[in-house]
Structure formats: structure tokens, C-alpha cells
Amino acid sequence: MNFFPPFPQDNARIGLLGVAFDENSSYLRGPAQAPGKIRSAFFSDSSNLWTENETNLGADGIFADAGDISPSQACMPAETEEAASRLHAAGLKVFAFGGDHSVTTALVKAAAQFHPELTILHFDAHPDLYDNFAGNPHSHASPFARIMEAGLAKRLVQVGIRTMNGHMRQQARRFGVEVLDMGHWREVFAMQFSSPLYLSFDMDCLDPAFAPGISHREPGGLSTREALSIIQSLKANIVAADLVEYNPAQDQPGFTDMVAAKIFKEITARMLAIK
Ligand code: MN
Ligand code: MN
């Protein structure tokens, strides 16, 4: 489903990719339905297309939309990486949305080919560092283990974490992950992020009171405003980003989809603000 000008598009700056995939979810399915819902919410007449820094996302020359992919479980890594690589190769920044968090491994792989020395800023309730989860090394609970062991990022910073356990703490030490749990999330404001930056936004970093349409409702998270403040404070060149784990099957229409669209708008505004 294409709501934006289709790729290829002259002078566009951000390539969009919907990822309709949730087969690596460990608990509930649903994030495969996210891309269409987020597109609709983005254009909902209940809001407008301007961001808080007064960027008009409805203007020409911003987005080129590659549409949605809905790969099988076996084909997801290759198909997702290829679709994202096509956008990077056209000189675009890449914003991917929808899907469970397992898609991030393929998206980071694509970004790392074009931008070596990536730093990743990862918003999540969960560290997603399991060596494997329930026998699945490609589980949505494992992408950052796969990314770090493949050396796809030189630095990984996690914010919003509130489900750390012994195994994942070991993994975090092994990979040198900088974990800001909910007792320390404000320390992110003092961090310098060297370019280029990959931003991965798991919707469950937010408190479920703000965004109930997710698969794992973990209380005690960031408010929507706190997450937006972090995004808006970033002084880094964000070359690629994803917005994952929105689960429409767990949502009330017009609730978490609007939050996802808001986060979408503010992340892309930040991508446009700094080259
Ligand atoms: Mn996650
Ligand atoms: Mn999560």
C-alpha cells in the first residue's frame, strides 16, 4: 500500500519501507498488520502533517515510498535487507515501519553496508539480547545479539529497559552494550552520538498506558513526551530508523496507531534536520 510518492522519486530524502512480518514474535501475532494502520494514522484528518519543529512532511521532496513487503519467515532476512539496500543505494535515508523486532537485524545489515561504524540507539522495554529465545535464534527477543556478534555496529545504546535478567546482563557485558534502564534513562541526554546513527524504536519502550497496542505490556515505561524529547534532542546524523512492535490486534482504533504515527513524524523530522 503506497500512501506517499512511490520510489524512485527525484529529490526525495527518506525512503519508506513497510514491513508486514510477525512470524518471529514469541507471544502474540499482529505487528504484520502495522504498516497500513500507521500509514492511515499518518494521514488522519485528526492531526496534520507538520512536525513539532514545523517541518511540513506533506511537502514535495521528502519521501519516496517503496511500499510494503510481506515476506515469508524463510525469506524475511534477505527480502528485507534487499529492499532497504535499494533505498540506501539511491542515496536515501531509510525509515522502515511495522513488523516484529526481528526485522531490525536485516535493516541494520543493509545500513551497515552503506554506513560502516554505525552507532545504534535502541528504545525498548526489553534488551532483545537472547542468544536464542524458545529455540529461535531469530526471535524478536534476539536481534541485538545477532547484530553485535556480526559486528554490524560499533556501539549499542539501549534506553527504556525494564526487563533485564541474568542471561541478557551477561550478553550485554559480552557485547559492551550501554544499557540505560528506567532508573537511568535521562542519562541519554548527556550522551554524544557519533554519526552515523541507526535509531530502532520498539513501541513497547513506552508505558502501556500511552501505547497499549503492543504484544508485551511492560508497565513503568517512558511517556510519549519523554520519548519524543529524546528523539528531538539528538544531534546525530540518523541515516536509518525503524519503528517496530506496534500490534494493531491489541489496540483500540485511533489509539496506538496515532502514537506510532506521531513517533514516525518526529523521527523523520530529526532525520531531515541533520544531514
Ligand atoms: Mn524489541
Ligand atoms: Mn520490546
PDB file of C-alpha atoms and ligand atoms in Angstrom:
ATOM      1  CA  MET A   1       0.000   0.000   0.000  1.00  0.00           C
ATOM      2  CA  ASN A   2       1.524   3.315  -1.125  1.00  0.00           C
ATOM      3  CA  PHE A   3       0.272   6.462   0.594  1.00  0.00           C
ATOM      4  CA  PHE A   4       3.355   8.525  -0.260  1.00  0.00           C
ATOM      5  CA  PRO A   5       5.007   9.287  -3.638  1.00  0.00           C
ATOM      6  CA  PRO A   6       6.413   5.997  -4.924  1.00  0.00           C
ATOM      7  CA  PHE A   7      10.102   5.114  -5.078  1.00  0.00           C
ATOM      8  CA  PRO A   8      12.088   6.064  -7.133  1.00  0.00           C
ATOM      9  CA  GLN A   9      11.341   9.737  -6.627  1.00  0.00           C
ATOM     10  CA  ASP A  10      13.612  12.607  -7.647  1.00  0.00           C
ATOM     11  CA  ASN A  11      14.982  14.709  -4.799  1.00  0.00           C
ATOM     12  CA  ALA A  12      13.428  12.620  -2.047  1.00  0.00           C
ATOM     13  CA  ARG A  13      15.476  12.360   1.139  1.00  0.00           C
ATOM     14  CA  ILE A  14      13.898   9.484   3.060  1.00  0.00           C
ATOM     15  CA  GLY A  15      12.980   6.099   1.629  1.00  0.00           C
ATOM     16  CA  LEU A  16       9.990   4.449   3.320  1.00  0.00           C
ATOM     17  CA  LEU A  17       9.523   0.728   3.692  1.00  0.00           C
ATOM     18  CA  GLY A  18       6.594  -1.028   5.361  1.00  0.00           C
ATOM     19  CA  VAL A  19       7.473  -4.437   6.772  1.00  0.00           C
ATOM     20  CA  ALA A  20       4.442  -6.682   7.243  1.00  0.00           C
ATOM     21  CA  PHE A  21       6.022  -9.508   9.202  1.00  0.00           C
ATOM     22  CA  ASP A  22       5.441 -11.013  12.651  1.00  0.00           C
ATOM     23  CA  GLU A  23       6.432 -14.671  12.418  1.00  0.00           C
ATOM     24  CA  ASN A  24       9.359 -14.278  14.810  1.00  0.00           C
ATOM     25  CA  SER A  25       7.081 -12.984  17.572  1.00  0.00           C
ATOM     26  CA  SER A  26       7.329 -15.205  20.652  1.00  0.00           C
ATOM     27  CA  TYR A  27       3.993 -14.404  22.311  1.00  0.00           C
ATOM     28  CA  LEU A  28       1.334 -12.670  20.173  1.00  0.00           C
ATOM     29  CA  ARG A  29       0.994 -12.070  16.460  1.00  0.00           C
ATOM     30  CA  GLY A  30      -0.206  -8.779  14.997  1.00  0.00           C
ATOM     31  CA  PRO A  31       2.696  -6.474  14.016  1.00  0.00           C
ATOM     32  CA  ALA A  32       2.358  -7.680  10.386  1.00  0.00           C
ATOM     33  CA  GLN A  33      -0.817  -5.539  10.242  1.00  0.00           C
ATOM     34  CA  ALA A  34       1.031  -2.415  11.348  1.00  0.00           C
ATOM     35  CA  PRO A  35       2.216  -0.781   8.093  1.00  0.00           C
ATOM     36  CA  GLY A  36      -1.245   0.028   6.687  1.00  0.00           C
ATOM     37  CA  LYS A  37      -2.519   1.234  10.073  1.00  0.00           C
ATOM     38  CA  ILE A  38       0.474   3.532  10.540  1.00  0.00           C
ATOM     39  CA  ARG A  39       0.090   4.937   7.009  1.00  0.00           C
ATOM     40  CA  SER A  40      -3.598   5.696   7.669  1.00  0.00           C
ATOM     41  CA  ALA A  41      -2.852   7.296  11.031  1.00  0.00           C
ATOM     42  CA  PHE A  42      -0.085   9.406   9.489  1.00  0.00           C
ATOM     43  CA  PHE A  43      -2.635  10.984   7.127  1.00  0.00           C
ATOM     44  CA  SER A  44      -5.519  11.077   9.621  1.00  0.00           C
ATOM     45  CA  ASP A  45      -7.511  14.299   9.483  1.00  0.00           C
ATOM     46  CA  SER A  46      -7.463  14.345  13.280  1.00  0.00           C
ATOM     47  CA  SER A  47      -3.952  15.821  13.008  1.00  0.00           C
ATOM     48  CA  ASN A  48      -1.840  17.467  10.312  1.00  0.00           C
ATOM     49  CA  LEU A  49       1.410  16.702   8.509  1.00  0.00           C
ATOM     50  CA  TRP A  50       3.599  19.248  10.288  1.00  0.00           C
ATOM     51  CA  THR A  51       6.075  18.165  12.931  1.00  0.00           C
ATOM     52  CA  GLU A  52       6.746  19.953  16.196  1.00  0.00           C
ATOM     53  CA  ASN A  53       9.785  21.728  14.698  1.00  0.00           C
ATOM     54  CA  GLU A  54       7.428  22.998  11.962  1.00  0.00           C
ATOM     55  CA  THR A  55       8.588  20.778   9.141  1.00  0.00           C
ATOM     56  CA  ASN A  56       5.819  20.121   6.602  1.00  0.00           C
ATOM     57  CA  LEU A  57       6.062  16.390   5.881  1.00  0.00           C
ATOM     58  CA  GLY A  58       3.408  16.854   3.190  1.00  0.00           C
ATOM     59  CA  ALA A  59       5.811  18.922   1.065  1.00  0.00           C
ATOM     60  CA  ASP A  60       7.431  17.559  -2.091  1.00  0.00           C
ATOM     61  CA  GLY A  61      10.931  16.153  -1.971  1.00  0.00           C
ATOM     62  CA  ILE A  62      10.792  14.358   1.372  1.00  0.00           C
ATOM     63  CA  PHE A  63       9.575  10.789   0.996  1.00  0.00           C
ATOM     64  CA  ALA A  64       9.946   8.062  -1.610  1.00  0.00           C
ATOM     65  CA  ASP A  65       7.776   5.096  -0.722  1.00  0.00           C
ATOM     66  CA  ALA A  66       8.897   1.587  -1.565  1.00  0.00           C
ATOM     67  CA  GLY A  67       5.557   0.208  -0.343  1.00  0.00           C
ATOM     68  CA  ASP A  68       5.166  -2.798   1.927  1.00  0.00           C
ATOM     69  CA  ILE A  69       6.869  -6.142   1.824  1.00  0.00           C
ATOM     70  CA  SER A  70       5.235  -9.197   3.395  1.00  0.00           C
ATOM     71  CA  PRO A  71       7.914 -11.862   3.280  1.00  0.00           C
ATOM     72  CA  SER A  72       7.706 -15.448   4.468  1.00  0.00           C
ATOM     73  CA  GLN A  73       9.712 -16.358   7.572  1.00  0.00           C
ATOM     74  CA  ALA A  74      12.403 -18.014   5.457  1.00  0.00           C
ATOM     75  CA  CYS A  75      12.705 -15.080   3.038  1.00  0.00           C
ATOM     76  CA  MET A  76      12.343 -12.219   5.538  1.00  0.00           C
ATOM     77  CA  PRO A  77      16.065 -11.568   6.193  1.00  0.00           C
ATOM     78  CA  ALA A  78      17.104 -11.475   2.520  1.00  0.00           C
ATOM     79  CA  GLU A  79      13.988  -9.700   1.266  1.00  0.00           C
ATOM     80  CA  THR A  80      14.102  -7.033   3.977  1.00  0.00           C
ATOM     81  CA  GLU A  81      17.822  -6.413   3.566  1.00  0.00           C
ATOM     82  CA  GLU A  82      17.461  -6.143  -0.205  1.00  0.00           C
ATOM     83  CA  ALA A  83      14.525  -3.728  -0.040  1.00  0.00           C
ATOM     84  CA  ALA A  84      16.362  -1.460   2.423  1.00  0.00           C
ATOM     85  CA  SER A  85      19.618  -1.688   0.458  1.00  0.00           C
ATOM     86  CA  ARG A  86      17.862  -0.459  -2.678  1.00  0.00           C
ATOM     87  CA  LEU A  87      16.830   2.701  -0.828  1.00  0.00           C
ATOM     88  CA  HIS A  88      20.306   3.256   0.671  1.00  0.00           C
ATOM     89  CA  ALA A  89      21.856   2.714  -2.768  1.00  0.00           C
ATOM     90  CA  ALA A  90      19.665   5.525  -4.129  1.00  0.00           C
ATOM     91  CA  GLY A  91      21.273   7.852  -1.575  1.00  0.00           C
ATOM     92  CA  LEU A  92      18.233   7.967   0.701  1.00  0.00           C
ATOM     93  CA  LYS A  93      17.985   7.741   4.428  1.00  0.00           C
ATOM     94  CA  VAL A  94      15.766   4.780   5.289  1.00  0.00           C
ATOM     95  CA  PHE A  95      12.745   4.641   7.573  1.00  0.00           C
ATOM     96  CA  ALA A  96      11.169   1.198   7.999  1.00  0.00           C
ATOM     97  CA  PHE A  97       7.950   0.661   9.941  1.00  0.00           C
ATOM     98  CA  GLY A  98       5.860  -2.284  11.036  1.00  0.00           C
ATOM     99  CA  GLY A  99       6.886  -5.780  11.880  1.00  0.00           C
ATOM    100  CA  ASP A 100       8.225  -7.509  14.939  1.00  0.00           C
ATOM    101  CA  HIS A 101      11.703  -6.568  16.154  1.00  0.00           C
ATOM    102  CA  SER A 102      13.423  -9.432  14.319  1.00  0.00           C
ATOM    103  CA  VAL A 103      13.331  -7.344  11.124  1.00  0.00           C
ATOM    104  CA  THR A 104      15.898  -4.949  12.594  1.00  0.00           C
ATOM    105  CA  THR A 105      18.801  -7.364  12.030  1.00  0.00           C
ATOM    106  CA  ALA A 106      18.227  -7.250   8.255  1.00  0.00           C
ATOM    107  CA  LEU A 107      17.651  -3.493   8.272  1.00  0.00           C
ATOM    108  CA  VAL A 108      20.877  -2.854  10.203  1.00  0.00           C
ATOM    109  CA  LYS A 109      22.757  -5.176   7.857  1.00  0.00           C
ATOM    110  CA  ALA A 110      21.634  -3.044   4.919  1.00  0.00           C
ATOM    111  CA  ALA A 111      22.523   0.221   6.691  1.00  0.00           C
ATOM    112  CA  ALA A 112      25.962  -1.071   7.746  1.00  0.00           C
ATOM    113  CA  GLN A 113      26.926  -1.804   4.128  1.00  0.00           C
ATOM    114  CA  PHE A 114      26.492   1.856   3.278  1.00  0.00           C
ATOM    115  CA  HIS A 115      27.471   3.355   6.641  1.00  0.00           C
ATOM    116  CA  PRO A 116      30.253   1.478   8.412  1.00  0.00           C
ATOM    117  CA  GLU A 117      30.905   2.388  12.088  1.00  0.00           C
ATOM    118  CA  LEU A 118      27.190   2.562  12.905  1.00  0.00           C
ATOM    119  CA  THR A 119      26.038   3.551  16.354  1.00  0.00           C
ATOM    120  CA  ILE A 120      22.619   2.185  17.323  1.00  0.00           C
ATOM    121  CA  LEU A 121      20.221   3.917  19.700  1.00  0.00           C
ATOM    122  CA  HIS A 122      17.647   1.322  20.716  1.00  0.00           C
ATOM    123  CA  PHE A 123      14.399   2.226  22.510  1.00  0.00           C
ATOM    124  CA  ASP A 124      12.780  -0.797  24.156  1.00  0.00           C
ATOM    125  CA  ALA A 125      11.368  -2.266  27.362  1.00  0.00           C
ATOM    126  CA  HIS A 126      13.476  -5.324  26.503  1.00  0.00           C
ATOM    127  CA  PRO A 127      17.204  -5.698  25.783  1.00  0.00           C
ATOM    128  CA  ASP A 128      16.441  -8.226  22.951  1.00  0.00           C
ATOM    129  CA  LEU A 129      19.827  -9.840  23.570  1.00  0.00           C
ATOM    130  CA  TYR A 130      18.813 -13.504  23.975  1.00  0.00           C
ATOM    131  CA  ASP A 131      21.258 -15.870  22.334  1.00  0.00           C
ATOM    132  CA  ASN A 132      18.067 -17.597  21.267  1.00  0.00           C
ATOM    133  CA  PHE A 133      14.554 -17.449  22.645  1.00  0.00           C
ATOM    134  CA  ALA A 134      12.416 -20.590  22.866  1.00  0.00           C
ATOM    135  CA  GLY A 135      14.772 -22.254  20.397  1.00  0.00           C
ATOM    136  CA  ASN A 136      14.588 -19.449  17.813  1.00  0.00           C
ATOM    137  CA  PRO A 137      17.871 -17.528  17.339  1.00  0.00           C
ATOM    138  CA  HIS A 138      15.977 -15.145  15.018  1.00  0.00           C
ATOM    139  CA  SER A 139      13.281 -14.422  17.606  1.00  0.00           C
ATOM    140  CA  HIS A 140      12.182 -10.829  18.134  1.00  0.00           C
ATOM    141  CA  ALA A 141      13.894 -11.234  21.516  1.00  0.00           C
ATOM    142  CA  SER A 142      17.307 -11.764  19.854  1.00  0.00           C
ATOM    143  CA  PRO A 143      18.076  -9.181  17.118  1.00  0.00           C
ATOM    144  CA  PHE A 144      20.693  -7.248  19.063  1.00  0.00           C
ATOM    145  CA  ALA A 145      22.620 -10.434  19.868  1.00  0.00           C
ATOM    146  CA  ARG A 146      22.761 -11.181  16.121  1.00  0.00           C
ATOM    147  CA  ILE A 147      23.728  -7.587  15.278  1.00  0.00           C
ATOM    148  CA  MET A 148      26.516  -7.339  17.856  1.00  0.00           C
ATOM    149  CA  GLU A 149      28.043 -10.753  17.200  1.00  0.00           C
ATOM    150  CA  ALA A 150      28.169  -9.927  13.472  1.00  0.00           C
ATOM    151  CA  GLY A 151      29.995  -6.683  14.276  1.00  0.00           C
ATOM    152  CA  LEU A 152      27.364  -4.601  12.450  1.00  0.00           C
ATOM    153  CA  ALA A 153      27.556  -1.752  14.973  1.00  0.00           C
ATOM    154  CA  LYS A 154      30.475  -0.259  16.820  1.00  0.00           C
ATOM    155  CA  ARG A 155      28.244   0.904  19.662  1.00  0.00           C
ATOM    156  CA  LEU A 156      24.810  -0.023  21.017  1.00  0.00           C
ATOM    157  CA  VAL A 157      22.954   2.195  23.481  1.00  0.00           C
ATOM    158  CA  GLN A 158      19.647   0.947  24.906  1.00  0.00           C
ATOM    159  CA  VAL A 159      17.094   3.168  26.617  1.00  0.00           C
ATOM    160  CA  GLY A 160      13.825   2.331  28.397  1.00  0.00           C
ATOM    161  CA  ILE A 161      14.958  -1.130  29.518  1.00  0.00           C
ATOM    162  CA  ARG A 162      12.985  -2.716  32.396  1.00  0.00           C
ATOM    163  CA  THR A 163      13.163  -6.488  31.865  1.00  0.00           C
ATOM    164  CA  MET A 164      16.881  -7.255  32.289  1.00  0.00           C
ATOM    165  CA  ASN A 165      17.704 -10.773  33.507  1.00  0.00           C
ATOM    166  CA  GLY A 166      20.887 -12.701  34.250  1.00  0.00           C
ATOM    167  CA  HIS A 167      21.422 -14.118  30.756  1.00  0.00           C
ATOM    168  CA  MET A 168      20.869 -10.821  28.991  1.00  0.00           C
ATOM    169  CA  ARG A 169      23.071  -8.967  31.504  1.00  0.00           C
ATOM    170  CA  GLN A 170      25.858 -11.394  30.572  1.00  0.00           C
ATOM    171  CA  GLN A 171      25.194 -10.782  26.893  1.00  0.00           C
ATOM    172  CA  ALA A 172      25.212  -7.009  27.454  1.00  0.00           C
ATOM    173  CA  ARG A 173      28.652  -7.296  29.115  1.00  0.00           C
ATOM    174  CA  ARG A 174      29.927  -9.576  26.366  1.00  0.00           C
ATOM    175  CA  PHE A 175      28.939  -7.103  23.665  1.00  0.00           C
ATOM    176  CA  GLY A 176      29.743  -3.921  25.624  1.00  0.00           C
ATOM    177  CA  VAL A 177      26.152  -2.688  25.402  1.00  0.00           C
ATOM    178  CA  GLU A 178      25.422   0.599  27.189  1.00  0.00           C
ATOM    179  CA  VAL A 179      22.118  -0.136  28.946  1.00  0.00           C
ATOM    180  CA  LEU A 180      20.086   2.750  30.346  1.00  0.00           C
ATOM    181  CA  ASP A 181      17.325   1.158  32.367  1.00  0.00           C
ATOM    182  CA  MET A 182      14.290   3.121  33.553  1.00  0.00           C
ATOM    183  CA  GLY A 183      16.238   4.298  36.605  1.00  0.00           C
ATOM    184  CA  HIS A 184      18.803   5.967  34.334  1.00  0.00           C
ATOM    185  CA  TRP A 185      17.047   6.857  31.073  1.00  0.00           C
ATOM    186  CA  ARG A 186      17.719  10.598  31.465  1.00  0.00           C
ATOM    187  CA  GLU A 187      21.457   9.938  31.064  1.00  0.00           C
ATOM    188  CA  VAL A 188      20.775   9.636  27.340  1.00  0.00           C
ATOM    189  CA  PHE A 189      20.580  13.447  27.152  1.00  0.00           C
ATOM    190  CA  ALA A 190      24.252  13.746  28.139  1.00  0.00           C
ATOM    191  CA  MET A 191      25.447  11.253  25.524  1.00  0.00           C
ATOM    192  CA  GLN A 192      27.194  12.213  22.320  1.00  0.00           C
ATOM    193  CA  PHE A 193      26.285  10.090  19.316  1.00  0.00           C
ATOM    194  CA  SER A 194      28.875   9.931  16.627  1.00  0.00           C
ATOM    195  CA  SER A 195      27.471   9.791  13.128  1.00  0.00           C
ATOM    196  CA  PRO A 196      26.052   7.785  11.524  1.00  0.00           C
ATOM    197  CA  LEU A 197      23.240   6.740  13.837  1.00  0.00           C
ATOM    198  CA  TYR A 198      20.679   3.941  13.436  1.00  0.00           C
ATOM    199  CA  LEU A 199      17.577   4.510  15.584  1.00  0.00           C
ATOM    200  CA  SER A 200      15.475   1.454  16.457  1.00  0.00           C
ATOM    201  CA  PHE A 201      12.180   2.236  18.172  1.00  0.00           C
ATOM    202  CA  ASP A 202      10.242  -0.633  19.758  1.00  0.00           C
ATOM    203  CA  MET A 203       6.813   0.767  20.662  1.00  0.00           C
ATOM    204  CA  ASP A 204       6.871  -1.105  23.975  1.00  0.00           C
ATOM    205  CA  CYS A 205       9.552   1.275  25.293  1.00  0.00           C
ATOM    206  CA  LEU A 206       6.528   3.464  26.022  1.00  0.00           C
ATOM    207  CA  ASP A 207       4.436   2.806  29.075  1.00  0.00           C
ATOM    208  CA  PRO A 208       1.464   0.653  28.015  1.00  0.00           C
ATOM    209  CA  ALA A 209      -0.803   3.394  29.380  1.00  0.00           C
ATOM    210  CA  PHE A 210       0.355   5.533  26.449  1.00  0.00           C
ATOM    211  CA  ALA A 211       0.592   2.789  23.838  1.00  0.00           C
ATOM    212  CA  PRO A 212      -1.440  -0.339  24.687  1.00  0.00           C
ATOM    213  CA  GLY A 213      -1.292  -1.726  21.135  1.00  0.00           C
ATOM    214  CA  ILE A 214       1.789  -3.867  21.673  1.00  0.00           C
ATOM    215  CA  SER A 215       2.450  -7.550  22.275  1.00  0.00           C
ATOM    216  CA  HIS A 216       4.243  -7.290  25.639  1.00  0.00           C
ATOM    217  CA  ARG A 217       2.709  -4.737  28.016  1.00  0.00           C
ATOM    218  CA  GLU A 218       5.527  -3.974  30.447  1.00  0.00           C
ATOM    219  CA  PRO A 219       4.482  -1.322  32.983  1.00  0.00           C
ATOM    220  CA  GLY A 220       6.719   1.511  34.097  1.00  0.00           C
ATOM    221  CA  GLY A 221       7.930   2.805  30.736  1.00  0.00           C
ATOM    222  CA  LEU A 222       8.622   6.127  29.067  1.00  0.00           C
ATOM    223  CA  SER A 223       5.840   8.588  28.431  1.00  0.00           C
ATOM    224  CA  THR A 224       5.238   9.576  24.828  1.00  0.00           C
ATOM    225  CA  ARG A 225       6.607  13.035  25.659  1.00  0.00           C
ATOM    226  CA  GLU A 226       9.777  11.623  27.244  1.00  0.00           C
ATOM    227  CA  ALA A 227      10.487   9.513  24.143  1.00  0.00           C
ATOM    228  CA  LEU A 228       9.816  12.491  21.874  1.00  0.00           C
ATOM    229  CA  SER A 229      12.167  14.641  23.968  1.00  0.00           C
ATOM    230  CA  ILE A 230      14.980  12.149  23.464  1.00  0.00           C
ATOM    231  CA  ILE A 231      14.348  11.949  19.713  1.00  0.00           C
ATOM    232  CA  GLN A 232      14.150  15.736  19.374  1.00  0.00           C
ATOM    233  CA  SER A 233      17.376  16.217  21.350  1.00  0.00           C
ATOM    234  CA  LEU A 234      19.506  14.008  19.065  1.00  0.00           C
ATOM    235  CA  LYS A 235      22.359  15.869  17.427  1.00  0.00           C
ATOM    236  CA  ALA A 236      23.389  12.952  15.247  1.00  0.00           C
ATOM    237  CA  ASN A 237      23.094  12.119  11.576  1.00  0.00           C
ATOM    238  CA  ILE A 238      20.321   9.493  11.656  1.00  0.00           C
ATOM    239  CA  VAL A 239      20.888   7.502   8.465  1.00  0.00           C
ATOM    240  CA  ALA A 240      18.256   4.848   9.119  1.00  0.00           C
ATOM    241  CA  ALA A 241      15.499   4.099  11.596  1.00  0.00           C
ATOM    242  CA  ASP A 242      12.790   1.599  12.323  1.00  0.00           C
ATOM    243  CA  LEU A 243       9.509   1.658  14.227  1.00  0.00           C
ATOM    244  CA  VAL A 244       8.540  -1.867  15.252  1.00  0.00           C
ATOM    245  CA  GLU A 245       6.295  -3.936  17.536  1.00  0.00           C
ATOM    246  CA  TYR A 246       3.124  -1.909  17.037  1.00  0.00           C
ATOM    247  CA  ASN A 247       0.430  -4.588  17.313  1.00  0.00           C
ATOM    248  CA  PRO A 248      -2.934  -3.446  15.879  1.00  0.00           C
ATOM    249  CA  ALA A 249      -4.589  -6.664  17.119  1.00  0.00           C
ATOM    250  CA  GLN A 250      -4.017  -5.415  20.704  1.00  0.00           C
ATOM    251  CA  ASP A 251      -5.079  -1.821  20.013  1.00  0.00           C
ATOM    252  CA  GLN A 252      -8.189   0.322  20.087  1.00  0.00           C
ATOM    253  CA  PRO A 253      -8.608   2.012  16.679  1.00  0.00           C
ATOM    254  CA  GLY A 254      -7.209   5.517  16.727  1.00  0.00           C
ATOM    255  CA  PHE A 255      -5.070   4.993  19.821  1.00  0.00           C
ATOM    256  CA  THR A 256      -1.612   3.419  19.481  1.00  0.00           C
ATOM    257  CA  ASP A 257      -1.680   3.884  15.691  1.00  0.00           C
ATOM    258  CA  MET A 258      -1.759   7.650  16.290  1.00  0.00           C
ATOM    259  CA  VAL A 259       1.139   7.350  18.755  1.00  0.00           C
ATOM    260  CA  ALA A 260       3.116   5.361  16.183  1.00  0.00           C
ATOM    261  CA  ALA A 261       2.371   7.974  13.510  1.00  0.00           C
ATOM    262  CA  LYS A 262       3.486  10.747  15.881  1.00  0.00           C
ATOM    263  CA  ILE A 263       6.773   8.964  16.608  1.00  0.00           C
ATOM    264  CA  PHE A 264       7.158   8.365  12.834  1.00  0.00           C
ATOM    265  CA  LYS A 265       6.739  12.100  12.164  1.00  0.00           C
ATOM    266  CA  GLU A 266       9.174  13.208  14.842  1.00  0.00           C
ATOM    267  CA  ILE A 267      11.863  10.648  13.915  1.00  0.00           C
ATOM    268  CA  THR A 268      11.689  11.628  10.255  1.00  0.00           C
ATOM    269  CA  ALA A 269      11.796  15.324  11.217  1.00  0.00           C
ATOM    270  CA  ARG A 270      15.028  14.599  13.080  1.00  0.00           C
ATOM    271  CA  MET A 271      16.402  12.684  10.084  1.00  0.00           C
ATOM    272  CA  LEU A 272      15.676  15.716   7.896  1.00  0.00           C
ATOM    273  CA  ALA A 273      17.105  18.238  10.386  1.00  0.00           C
ATOM    274  CA  ILE A 274      20.676  16.933  10.339  1.00  0.00           C
ATOM    275  CA  LYS A 275      22.357  15.726   7.181  1.00  0.00           C
TER     276      LYS A 275
HETATM  277 MN    MN B   1      12.226  -5.193  20.941  1.00  0.00          MN
HETATM  278 MN    MN B   2      10.155  -4.771  23.419  1.00  0.00          MN
END
